[in-house]
Amino acid sequence: MIAIVDYKAGNLTSVQLAFDALGAKSEITSDPRVIEGAERVVFPGVGAAGASMEHVHQMHLFDAITGAIAAGKPFLGICVGMQILFDHSEEDGGVDCMGILPGQVRRFTPSDPLSSKIPHMGWNTVRFARSHPLLDGVEDESEFYFVHSYYVVAGSAEHVVGETHYADATFTSIAARDNLLATQFHLERSGRIGLKIMENFSKWDGQC
């Protein structure tokens, strides 16, 4: 079973419907015991870093999430669920995040706001920095669907799997380490290729 972590973020139902379309059993849950007992864990969401971290702590999810990763369970972060895996975000005046991956989350500051509107919304190209089992069957420089005003600057090049350029910034759009992979773009809204990555995740044993 795939546990979809409910920390009061948006877009969880869309992620579950995508897994349903793939025939993969999933459950939206805020119960740490269910997360601990799941075979795989997904950490998706739409929202702000400050509220997201507040809810993670209030709902006693921090230990369940870090424990699942430490136990070697296949773990997938999506959008805000990717950003708050890193050390710190500039959003909401500055927020200390989960610190699972080294790096910072910064706000887009385009030199020409008219040509590069914020939020970054729509389809954009992802260039693969290296291979990964979840990218099997997905072509390099495929386009995925983004909605975000902040972006990840990974603290270690070894964790960068994919990069995207927008608003004068080249940012980490796919990050991975061991049994964890996270995407800035919305897999559940990225059509066939997004579903392909989700399908790969539903079968992944967490090994690279």
Short mmCIF file of N, CA, C and O in Angstrom, two decimals, residues 34-167:
data_model
loop_
_atom_site.label_atom_id
_atom_site.label_comp_id
_atom_site.label_asym_id
_atom_site.label_seq_id
_atom_site.Cartn_x
_atom_site.Cartn_y
_atom_site.Cartn_z
N VAL A 34 -0.03 4.49 10.18
CA VAL A 34 -0.30 4.01 8.82
C VAL A 34 0.91 4.29 7.93
O VAL A 34 1.30 3.45 7.11
N ILE A 35 1.51 5.46 8.09
CA ILE A 35 2.69 5.81 7.31
C ILE A 35 3.84 4.84 7.63
O ILE A 35 4.52 4.35 6.73
N GLU A 36 4.01 4.55 8.90
CA GLU A 36 5.07 3.62 9.31
C GLU A 36 4.84 2.21 8.77
O GLU A 36 5.79 1.48 8.50
N GLY A 37 3.58 1.83 8.59
CA GLY A 37 3.27 0.49 8.12
C GLY A 37 3.13 0.36 6.62
O GLY A 37 2.98 -0.75 6.10
N ALA A 38 3.21 1.48 5.90
CA ALA A 38 3.03 1.46 4.45
C ALA A 38 4.26 0.89 3.75
O ALA A 38 5.37 0.95 4.26
N GLU A 39 4.04 0.37 2.55
CA GLU A 39 5.15 -0.14 1.74
C GLU A 39 5.91 0.99 1.07
O GLU A 39 7.13 0.94 0.93
N ARG A 40 5.16 2.04 0.67
CA ARG A 40 5.74 3.22 0.02
C ARG A 40 5.06 4.46 0.56
O ARG A 40 3.91 4.40 1.00
N VAL A 41 5.75 5.60 0.48
CA VAL A 41 5.21 6.84 1.02
C VAL A 41 5.34 7.94 -0.02
O VAL A 41 6.40 8.11 -0.64
N VAL A 42 4.24 8.72 -0.18
CA VAL A 42 4.23 9.87 -1.08
C VAL A 42 3.94 11.11 -0.26
O VAL A 42 3.02 11.13 0.58
N PHE A 43 4.71 12.17 -0.50
CA PHE A 43 4.62 13.42 0.26
C PHE A 43 4.35 14.55 -0.73
O PHE A 43 5.26 15.26 -1.14
N PRO A 44 3.10 14.71 -1.16
CA PRO A 44 2.77 15.71 -2.18
C PRO A 44 2.23 16.99 -1.55
O PRO A 44 2.27 17.15 -0.32
N GLY A 45 1.75 17.90 -2.37
CA GLY A 45 1.06 19.04 -1.80
C GLY A 45 1.19 20.33 -2.57
O GLY A 45 2.14 20.55 -3.30
N VAL A 46 0.17 21.17 -2.36
CA VAL A 46 0.15 22.54 -2.86
C VAL A 46 -0.06 23.43 -1.65
O VAL A 46 -0.96 23.19 -0.85
N GLY A 47 0.77 24.45 -1.49
CA GLY A 47 0.62 25.32 -0.33
C GLY A 47 1.90 26.06 -0.04
O GLY A 47 2.81 26.11 -0.86
N ALA A 48 1.97 26.64 1.15
CA ALA A 48 3.12 27.46 1.56
C ALA A 48 3.99 26.70 2.55
O ALA A 48 3.50 25.88 3.32
N ALA A 49 5.27 27.01 2.54
CA ALA A 49 6.23 26.29 3.38
C ALA A 49 5.93 26.46 4.86
O ALA A 49 6.02 25.51 5.64
N GLY A 50 5.59 27.69 5.27
CA GLY A 50 5.36 27.94 6.69
C GLY A 50 4.23 27.11 7.24
O GLY A 50 4.38 26.43 8.27
N ALA A 51 3.07 27.14 6.59
CA ALA A 51 1.92 26.37 7.04
C ALA A 51 2.20 24.87 6.94
O ALA A 51 1.79 24.10 7.82
N SER A 52 2.89 24.47 5.89
CA SER A 52 3.21 23.05 5.71
C SER A 52 4.05 22.52 6.86
O SER A 52 3.76 21.47 7.43
N MET A 53 5.10 23.26 7.24
CA MET A 53 5.95 22.82 8.34
C MET A 53 5.20 22.86 9.67
O MET A 53 5.37 21.97 10.52
N GLU A 54 4.37 23.85 9.84
CA GLU A 54 3.57 23.93 11.08
C GLU A 54 2.68 22.70 11.22
O GLU A 54 2.60 22.10 12.29
N HIS A 55 2.05 22.31 10.12
CA HIS A 55 1.16 21.14 10.17
C HIS A 55 1.94 19.84 10.35
O HIS A 55 1.49 18.94 11.06
N VAL A 56 3.09 19.74 9.72
CA VAL A 56 3.92 18.54 9.90
C VAL A 56 4.24 18.33 11.38
O VAL A 56 4.15 17.22 11.90
N HIS A 57 4.59 19.42 12.06
CA HIS A 57 4.92 19.31 13.49
C HIS A 57 3.68 19.10 14.35
O HIS A 57 3.67 18.25 15.25
N GLN A 58 2.63 19.88 14.08
CA GLN A 58 1.42 19.77 14.89
C GLN A 58 0.79 18.39 14.81
O GLN A 58 0.22 17.88 15.78
N MET A 59 0.89 17.76 13.63
CA MET A 59 0.25 16.46 13.40
C MET A 59 1.19 15.29 13.70
O MET A 59 0.86 14.15 13.40
N HIS A 60 2.37 15.61 14.26
CA HIS A 60 3.34 14.59 14.67
C HIS A 60 3.75 13.68 13.50
O HIS A 60 3.88 12.47 13.65
N LEU A 61 3.98 14.32 12.35
CA LEU A 61 4.33 13.58 11.14
C LEU A 61 5.83 13.58 10.86
O LEU A 61 6.29 12.78 10.04
N PHE A 62 6.57 14.45 11.52
CA PHE A 62 8.00 14.58 11.22
C PHE A 62 8.71 13.24 11.41
O PHE A 62 9.45 12.78 10.54
N ASP A 63 8.50 12.61 12.57
CA ASP A 63 9.20 11.36 12.86
C ASP A 63 8.75 10.23 11.93
O ASP A 63 9.56 9.37 11.55
N ALA A 64 7.47 10.23 11.57
CA ALA A 64 6.96 9.18 10.66
C ALA A 64 7.59 9.31 9.29
O ALA A 64 7.96 8.30 8.66
N ILE A 65 7.75 10.55 8.81
CA ILE A 65 8.33 10.79 7.48
C ILE A 65 9.81 10.45 7.48
O ILE A 65 10.30 9.71 6.62
N THR A 66 10.54 11.00 8.45
CA THR A 66 11.98 10.72 8.50
C THR A 66 12.24 9.24 8.78
O THR A 66 13.21 8.67 8.27
N GLY A 67 11.37 8.62 9.57
CA GLY A 67 11.53 7.19 9.86
C GLY A 67 11.32 6.33 8.64
O GLY A 67 12.04 5.34 8.43
N ALA A 68 10.33 6.70 7.80
CA ALA A 68 10.08 5.94 6.57
C ALA A 68 11.28 6.02 5.63
O ALA A 68 11.67 5.02 5.01
N ILE A 69 11.87 7.20 5.54
CA ILE A 69 13.04 7.38 4.68
C ILE A 69 14.22 6.58 5.24
O ILE A 69 14.92 5.87 4.50
N ALA A 70 14.44 6.69 6.54
CA ALA A 70 15.56 5.98 7.17
C ALA A 70 15.41 4.47 7.07
O ALA A 70 16.41 3.74 6.99
N ALA A 71 14.16 3.99 7.02
CA ALA A 71 13.90 2.56 6.92
C ALA A 71 14.10 2.02 5.51
O ALA A 71 14.00 0.80 5.28
N GLY A 72 14.36 2.91 4.54
CA GLY A 72 14.61 2.49 3.17
C GLY A 72 13.37 2.32 2.32
O GLY A 72 13.43 1.78 1.22
N LYS A 73 12.21 2.82 2.81
CA LYS A 73 10.99 2.70 2.01
C LYS A 73 11.06 3.65 0.81
O LYS A 73 11.52 4.79 0.93
N PRO A 74 10.60 3.22 -0.35
CA PRO A 74 10.51 4.13 -1.49
C PRO A 74 9.69 5.35 -1.11
O PRO A 74 8.56 5.23 -0.61
N PHE A 75 10.26 6.54 -1.32
CA PHE A 75 9.65 7.78 -0.85
C PHE A 75 9.63 8.78 -2.01
O PHE A 75 10.65 9.01 -2.66
N LEU A 76 8.47 9.41 -2.25
CA LEU A 76 8.30 10.34 -3.36
C LEU A 76 7.74 11.66 -2.84
O LEU A 76 6.67 11.69 -2.22
N GLY A 77 8.46 12.76 -3.07
CA GLY A 77 7.97 14.09 -2.72
C GLY A 77 7.56 14.84 -3.98
O GLY A 77 8.19 14.69 -5.03
N ILE A 78 6.49 15.64 -3.87
CA ILE A 78 5.98 16.37 -5.04
C ILE A 78 5.69 17.82 -4.64
O ILE A 78 5.00 18.08 -3.65
N CYS A 79 6.20 18.77 -5.41
CA CYS A 79 5.96 20.21 -5.28
C CYS A 79 6.37 20.71 -3.89
O CYS A 79 7.53 20.62 -3.53
N VAL A 80 5.43 21.23 -3.09
CA VAL A 80 5.80 21.68 -1.75
C VAL A 80 6.37 20.51 -0.94
O VAL A 80 7.25 20.70 -0.10
N GLY A 81 5.87 19.32 -1.22
CA GLY A 81 6.41 18.12 -0.57
C GLY A 81 7.86 17.86 -0.93
O GLY A 81 8.55 17.12 -0.22
N MET A 82 8.34 18.44 -2.02
CA MET A 82 9.77 18.40 -2.33
C MET A 82 10.49 19.52 -1.57
O MET A 82 11.50 19.28 -0.91
N GLN A 83 9.95 20.74 -1.65
CA GLN A 83 10.66 21.90 -1.10
C GLN A 83 10.95 21.77 0.38
O GLN A 83 12.05 22.09 0.84
N ILE A 84 9.98 21.28 1.17
CA ILE A 84 10.21 21.26 2.61
C ILE A 84 11.05 20.07 3.07
O ILE A 84 11.33 19.93 4.26
N LEU A 85 11.51 19.25 2.12
CA LEU A 85 12.51 18.23 2.46
C LEU A 85 13.89 18.86 2.65
O LEU A 85 14.78 18.24 3.23
N PHE A 86 14.07 20.10 2.16
CA PHE A 86 15.38 20.75 2.21
C PHE A 86 15.55 21.53 3.52
O PHE A 86 14.70 21.48 4.41
N ASP A 87 16.67 22.23 3.65
CA ASP A 87 17.03 22.86 4.92
C ASP A 87 16.18 24.07 5.27
O ASP A 87 15.73 24.22 6.41
N HIS A 88 15.99 24.95 4.29
CA HIS A 88 15.39 26.25 4.61
C HIS A 88 14.70 26.82 3.38
O HIS A 88 15.15 26.62 2.25
N SER A 89 13.59 27.55 3.61
CA SER A 89 12.87 28.21 2.53
C SER A 89 12.76 29.70 2.82
O SER A 89 12.56 30.11 3.97
N GLU A 90 12.86 30.52 1.78
CA GLU A 90 12.67 31.96 1.91
C GLU A 90 11.20 32.34 2.06
O GLU A 90 10.88 33.47 2.43
N GLU A 91 10.31 31.40 1.80
CA GLU A 91 8.88 31.69 1.84
C GLU A 91 8.43 32.04 3.27
O GLU A 91 9.02 31.59 4.26
N ASP A 92 7.37 32.84 3.35
CA ASP A 92 6.78 33.21 4.65
C ASP A 92 7.79 33.88 5.59
O ASP A 92 7.76 33.66 6.81
N GLY A 93 8.72 34.65 5.00
CA GLY A 93 9.69 35.36 5.81
C GLY A 93 10.88 34.54 6.26
O GLY A 93 11.74 35.02 7.00
N GLY A 94 10.93 33.29 5.79
CA GLY A 94 12.03 32.39 6.16
C GLY A 94 11.53 31.28 7.06
O GLY A 94 10.98 31.55 8.14
N VAL A 95 11.70 30.05 6.62
CA VAL A 95 11.17 28.90 7.34
C VAL A 95 12.24 27.80 7.39
O VAL A 95 12.79 27.42 6.35
N ASP A 96 12.53 27.30 8.57
CA ASP A 96 13.37 26.12 8.69
C ASP A 96 12.54 24.90 8.31
O ASP A 96 11.45 24.68 8.87
N CYS A 97 13.05 24.13 7.36
CA CYS A 97 12.30 22.98 6.86
C CYS A 97 12.82 21.68 7.47
O CYS A 97 13.38 21.70 8.56
N MET A 98 12.65 20.56 6.80
CA MET A 98 12.91 19.27 7.43
C MET A 98 14.38 18.88 7.45
O MET A 98 14.79 18.04 8.24
N GLY A 99 15.18 19.44 6.55
CA GLY A 99 16.61 19.17 6.56
C GLY A 99 16.99 17.76 6.17
O GLY A 99 18.07 17.29 6.52
N ILE A 100 16.15 17.10 5.41
CA ILE A 100 16.45 15.74 4.96
C ILE A 100 17.46 15.78 3.80
O ILE A 100 18.33 14.91 3.70
N LEU A 101 17.36 16.79 2.96
CA LEU A 101 18.32 17.03 1.89
C LEU A 101 18.94 18.40 2.09
O LEU A 101 18.25 19.34 2.50
N PRO A 102 20.24 18.56 1.82
CA PRO A 102 20.86 19.88 1.96
C PRO A 102 20.47 20.79 0.81
O PRO A 102 20.43 20.38 -0.35
N GLY A 103 20.18 22.04 1.15
CA GLY A 103 19.84 22.99 0.11
C GLY A 103 18.85 24.04 0.58
O GLY A 103 18.32 23.97 1.69
N GLN A 104 18.64 25.04 -0.27
CA GLN A 104 17.78 26.18 0.04
C GLN A 104 16.65 26.30 -0.97
O GLN A 104 16.78 25.86 -2.12
N VAL A 105 15.56 26.91 -0.53
CA VAL A 105 14.42 27.20 -1.42
C VAL A 105 14.32 28.71 -1.53
O VAL A 105 14.17 29.40 -0.51
N ARG A 106 14.42 29.23 -2.75
CA ARG A 106 14.47 30.67 -2.98
C ARG A 106 13.30 31.13 -3.86
O ARG A 106 12.76 30.35 -4.63
N ARG A 107 12.98 32.40 -3.75
CA ARG A 107 11.91 32.96 -4.57
C ARG A 107 12.47 33.41 -5.92
O ARG A 107 13.58 33.95 -6.01
N PHE A 108 11.71 33.16 -6.98
CA PHE A 108 12.09 33.67 -8.29
C PHE A 108 12.14 35.20 -8.25
O PHE A 108 11.23 35.86 -7.73
N THR A 109 13.21 35.77 -8.82
CA THR A 109 13.33 37.23 -8.93
C THR A 109 13.76 37.57 -10.36
O THR A 109 14.93 37.88 -10.62
N PRO A 110 12.84 37.47 -11.31
CA PRO A 110 13.21 37.69 -12.72
C PRO A 110 13.60 39.14 -12.99
O PRO A 110 13.05 40.07 -12.39
N SER A 111 14.57 39.32 -13.88
CA SER A 111 14.98 40.67 -14.25
C SER A 111 13.90 41.36 -15.08
O SER A 111 13.81 42.58 -15.09
N ASP A 112 13.07 40.57 -15.76
CA ASP A 112 11.96 41.11 -16.54
C ASP A 112 10.67 40.41 -16.11
O ASP A 112 10.31 39.36 -16.66
N PRO A 113 9.97 40.95 -15.13
CA PRO A 113 8.75 40.31 -14.61
C PRO A 113 7.65 40.15 -15.65
O PRO A 113 6.76 39.30 -15.49
N LEU A 114 7.69 40.95 -16.72
CA LEU A 114 6.65 40.85 -17.74
C LEU A 114 6.82 39.60 -18.60
O LEU A 114 5.84 38.99 -19.02
N SER A 115 8.07 39.23 -18.86
CA SER A 115 8.31 38.05 -19.71
C SER A 115 8.40 36.76 -18.90
O SER A 115 8.23 35.68 -19.45
N SER A 116 8.68 36.88 -17.61
CA SER A 116 8.78 35.69 -16.75
C SER A 116 7.86 35.89 -15.55
O SER A 116 8.28 36.34 -14.48
N LYS A 117 6.60 35.59 -15.74
CA LYS A 117 5.62 35.85 -14.70
C LYS A 117 5.75 34.83 -13.56
O LYS A 117 6.08 33.68 -13.77
N ILE A 118 5.51 35.33 -12.35
CA ILE A 118 5.56 34.50 -11.15
C ILE A 118 4.14 34.43 -10.59
O ILE A 118 3.50 35.46 -10.43
N PRO A 119 3.60 33.26 -10.28
CA PRO A 119 4.30 31.97 -10.25
C PRO A 119 4.65 31.42 -11.63
O PRO A 119 4.03 31.78 -12.62
N HIS A 120 5.66 30.57 -11.64
CA HIS A 120 6.00 29.77 -12.80
C HIS A 120 4.88 28.75 -12.96
O HIS A 120 4.73 27.85 -12.14
N MET A 121 4.08 28.92 -14.00
CA MET A 121 2.90 28.08 -14.16
C MET A 121 2.80 27.59 -15.60
O MET A 121 2.78 28.39 -16.53
N GLY A 122 2.77 26.28 -15.76
CA GLY A 122 2.63 25.69 -17.08
C GLY A 122 3.70 24.64 -17.36
O GLY A 122 4.40 24.19 -16.46
N TRP A 123 3.83 24.30 -18.62
CA TRP A 123 4.74 23.23 -19.04
C TRP A 123 6.15 23.77 -19.24
O TRP A 123 6.32 24.85 -19.80
N ASN A 124 7.13 23.00 -18.80
CA ASN A 124 8.52 23.39 -19.01
C ASN A 124 9.38 22.12 -19.09
O ASN A 124 9.00 21.05 -18.62
N THR A 125 10.55 22.30 -19.67
CA THR A 125 11.45 21.19 -19.95
C THR A 125 12.28 20.83 -18.72
O THR A 125 12.73 21.69 -17.99
N VAL A 126 12.49 19.53 -18.54
CA VAL A 126 13.39 19.04 -17.51
C VAL A 126 14.55 18.32 -18.19
O VAL A 126 14.34 17.38 -18.97
N ARG A 127 15.76 18.78 -17.91
CA ARG A 127 16.97 18.16 -18.45
C ARG A 127 17.56 17.24 -17.39
O ARG A 127 17.83 17.67 -16.26
N PHE A 128 17.75 15.99 -17.75
CA PHE A 128 18.23 15.01 -16.78
C PHE A 128 19.74 15.16 -16.57
O PHE A 128 20.51 15.22 -17.53
N ALA A 129 20.13 15.21 -15.31
CA ALA A 129 21.55 15.27 -14.96
C ALA A 129 22.15 13.87 -14.86
O ALA A 129 23.36 13.70 -15.03
N ARG A 130 21.32 12.90 -14.56
CA ARG A 130 21.76 11.50 -14.50
C ARG A 130 20.55 10.60 -14.58
O ARG A 130 19.40 11.06 -14.54
N SER A 131 20.80 9.32 -14.72
CA SER A 131 19.70 8.36 -14.83
C SER A 131 19.16 8.02 -13.44
O SER A 131 19.81 8.25 -12.42
N HIS A 132 17.96 7.47 -13.42
CA HIS A 132 17.33 7.03 -12.18
C HIS A 132 16.25 6.02 -12.54
O HIS A 132 15.58 6.16 -13.58
N PRO A 133 16.03 5.00 -11.71
CA PRO A 133 15.00 4.00 -12.02
C PRO A 133 13.61 4.58 -12.26
O PRO A 133 12.85 4.04 -13.07
N LEU A 134 13.26 5.69 -11.59
CA LEU A 134 11.93 6.25 -11.79
C LEU A 134 11.79 6.97 -13.12
O LEU A 134 10.67 7.29 -13.53
N LEU A 135 12.92 7.20 -13.80
CA LEU A 135 12.87 7.85 -15.11
C LEU A 135 12.91 6.85 -16.26
O LEU A 135 12.95 7.26 -17.42
N ASP A 136 12.90 5.57 -15.95
CA ASP A 136 12.88 4.56 -17.01
C ASP A 136 11.66 4.76 -17.90
O ASP A 136 10.53 4.88 -17.42
N GLY A 137 11.89 4.83 -19.21
CA GLY A 137 10.79 5.02 -20.16
C GLY A 137 10.41 6.47 -20.36
O GLY A 137 9.44 6.76 -21.07
N VAL A 138 11.14 7.41 -19.75
CA VAL A 138 10.89 8.85 -19.89
C VAL A 138 12.07 9.49 -20.61
O VAL A 138 13.22 9.32 -20.19
N GLU A 139 11.80 10.22 -21.67
CA GLU A 139 12.88 10.82 -22.46
C GLU A 139 13.43 12.08 -21.78
O GLU A 139 12.70 12.85 -21.17
N ASP A 140 14.75 12.26 -21.90
CA ASP A 140 15.39 13.49 -21.45
C ASP A 140 14.77 14.68 -22.17
O ASP A 140 14.36 14.58 -23.34
N GLU A 141 14.68 15.80 -21.47
CA GLU A 141 14.08 17.04 -21.97
C GLU A 141 12.60 16.89 -22.26
O GLU A 141 12.03 17.60 -23.08
N SER A 142 11.95 15.99 -21.53
CA SER A 142 10.48 15.93 -21.56
C SER A 142 9.93 17.15 -20.85
O SER A 142 10.61 17.79 -20.03
N GLU A 143 8.67 17.48 -21.13
CA GLU A 143 8.03 18.61 -20.48
C GLU A 143 7.07 18.13 -19.40
O GLU A 143 6.34 17.14 -19.58
N PHE A 144 7.08 18.85 -18.27
CA PHE A 144 6.21 18.54 -17.14
C PHE A 144 5.48 19.81 -16.71
O PHE A 144 5.87 20.92 -17.08
N TYR A 145 4.45 19.63 -15.88
CA TYR A 145 3.61 20.77 -15.49
C TYR A 145 4.03 21.33 -14.13
O TYR A 145 4.06 20.61 -13.14
N PHE A 146 4.33 22.63 -14.10
CA PHE A 146 4.81 23.32 -12.91
C PHE A 146 3.80 24.36 -12.42
O PHE A 146 3.15 25.03 -13.23
N VAL A 147 3.73 24.54 -11.11
CA VAL A 147 3.05 25.67 -10.48
C VAL A 147 3.80 26.00 -9.20
O VAL A 147 3.64 25.32 -8.19
N HIS A 148 4.63 27.07 -9.22
CA HIS A 148 5.39 27.42 -8.02
C HIS A 148 6.03 28.80 -8.16
O HIS A 148 6.34 29.24 -9.27
N SER A 149 6.23 29.45 -7.03
CA SER A 149 6.88 30.76 -6.97
C SER A 149 8.27 30.67 -6.35
O SER A 149 9.03 31.65 -6.39
N TYR A 150 8.59 29.53 -5.76
CA TYR A 150 9.89 29.29 -5.12
C TYR A 150 10.53 28.06 -5.74
O TYR A 150 9.82 27.17 -6.25
N TYR A 151 11.84 28.01 -5.71
CA TYR A 151 12.55 26.92 -6.37
C TYR A 151 13.70 26.42 -5.51
O TYR A 151 14.22 27.14 -4.65
N VAL A 152 14.11 25.19 -5.75
CA VAL A 152 15.15 24.54 -4.95
C VAL A 152 16.54 24.79 -5.55
O VAL A 152 16.73 24.63 -6.76
N VAL A 153 17.46 25.16 -4.68
CA VAL A 153 18.89 25.17 -5.01
C VAL A 153 19.51 24.07 -4.16
O VAL A 153 19.71 24.24 -2.96
N ALA A 154 19.78 22.93 -4.77
CA ALA A 154 20.30 21.79 -4.02
C ALA A 154 21.69 22.09 -3.48
O ALA A 154 22.50 22.74 -4.14
N GLY A 155 21.97 21.60 -2.27
CA GLY A 155 23.26 21.84 -1.66
C GLY A 155 24.35 20.89 -2.10
O GLY A 155 25.53 21.12 -1.82
N SER A 156 23.95 19.83 -2.80
CA SER A 156 24.93 18.84 -3.27
C SER A 156 24.57 18.42 -4.69
O SER A 156 23.43 17.99 -4.94
N ALA A 157 25.54 18.50 -5.59
CA ALA A 157 25.30 18.14 -6.99
C ALA A 157 24.91 16.68 -7.13
O ALA A 157 24.19 16.32 -8.08
N GLU A 158 25.35 15.82 -6.22
CA GLU A 158 25.04 14.40 -6.34
C GLU A 158 23.56 14.11 -6.15
O GLU A 158 23.08 13.04 -6.54
N HIS A 159 22.81 15.06 -5.58
CA HIS A 159 21.38 14.85 -5.38
C HIS A 159 20.54 15.38 -6.54
O HIS A 159 19.32 15.21 -6.54
N VAL A 160 21.16 16.04 -7.50
CA VAL A 160 20.44 16.64 -8.63
C VAL A 160 20.26 15.59 -9.73
O VAL A 160 21.22 15.08 -10.28
N VAL A 161 19.01 15.30 -10.04
CA VAL A 161 18.68 14.35 -11.10
C VAL A 161 18.13 15.07 -12.33
O VAL A 161 18.35 14.65 -13.46
N GLY A 162 17.44 16.19 -12.11
CA GLY A 162 16.90 16.96 -13.23
C GLY A 162 16.94 18.44 -12.93
O GLY A 162 16.83 18.86 -11.77
N GLU A 163 17.10 19.26 -13.99
CA GLU A 163 17.14 20.71 -13.85
C GLU A 163 16.22 21.38 -14.86
O GLU A 163 15.99 20.86 -15.95
N THR A 164 15.73 22.56 -14.49
CA THR A 164 14.83 23.34 -15.34
C THR A 164 15.25 24.79 -15.27
O THR A 164 15.73 25.25 -14.23
N HIS A 165 15.06 25.53 -16.36
CA HIS A 165 15.39 26.96 -16.38
C HIS A 165 14.12 27.79 -16.50
O HIS A 165 13.25 27.51 -17.33
N TYR A 166 14.05 28.82 -15.64
CA TYR A 166 12.94 29.78 -15.73
C TYR A 166 13.32 31.04 -14.96
O TYR A 166 13.96 30.96 -13.90
N ALA A 167 12.94 32.19 -15.47
CA ALA A 167 13.09 33.48 -14.79
C ALA A 167 14.52 33.71 -14.29
O ALA A 167 14.75 34.03 -13.12
#
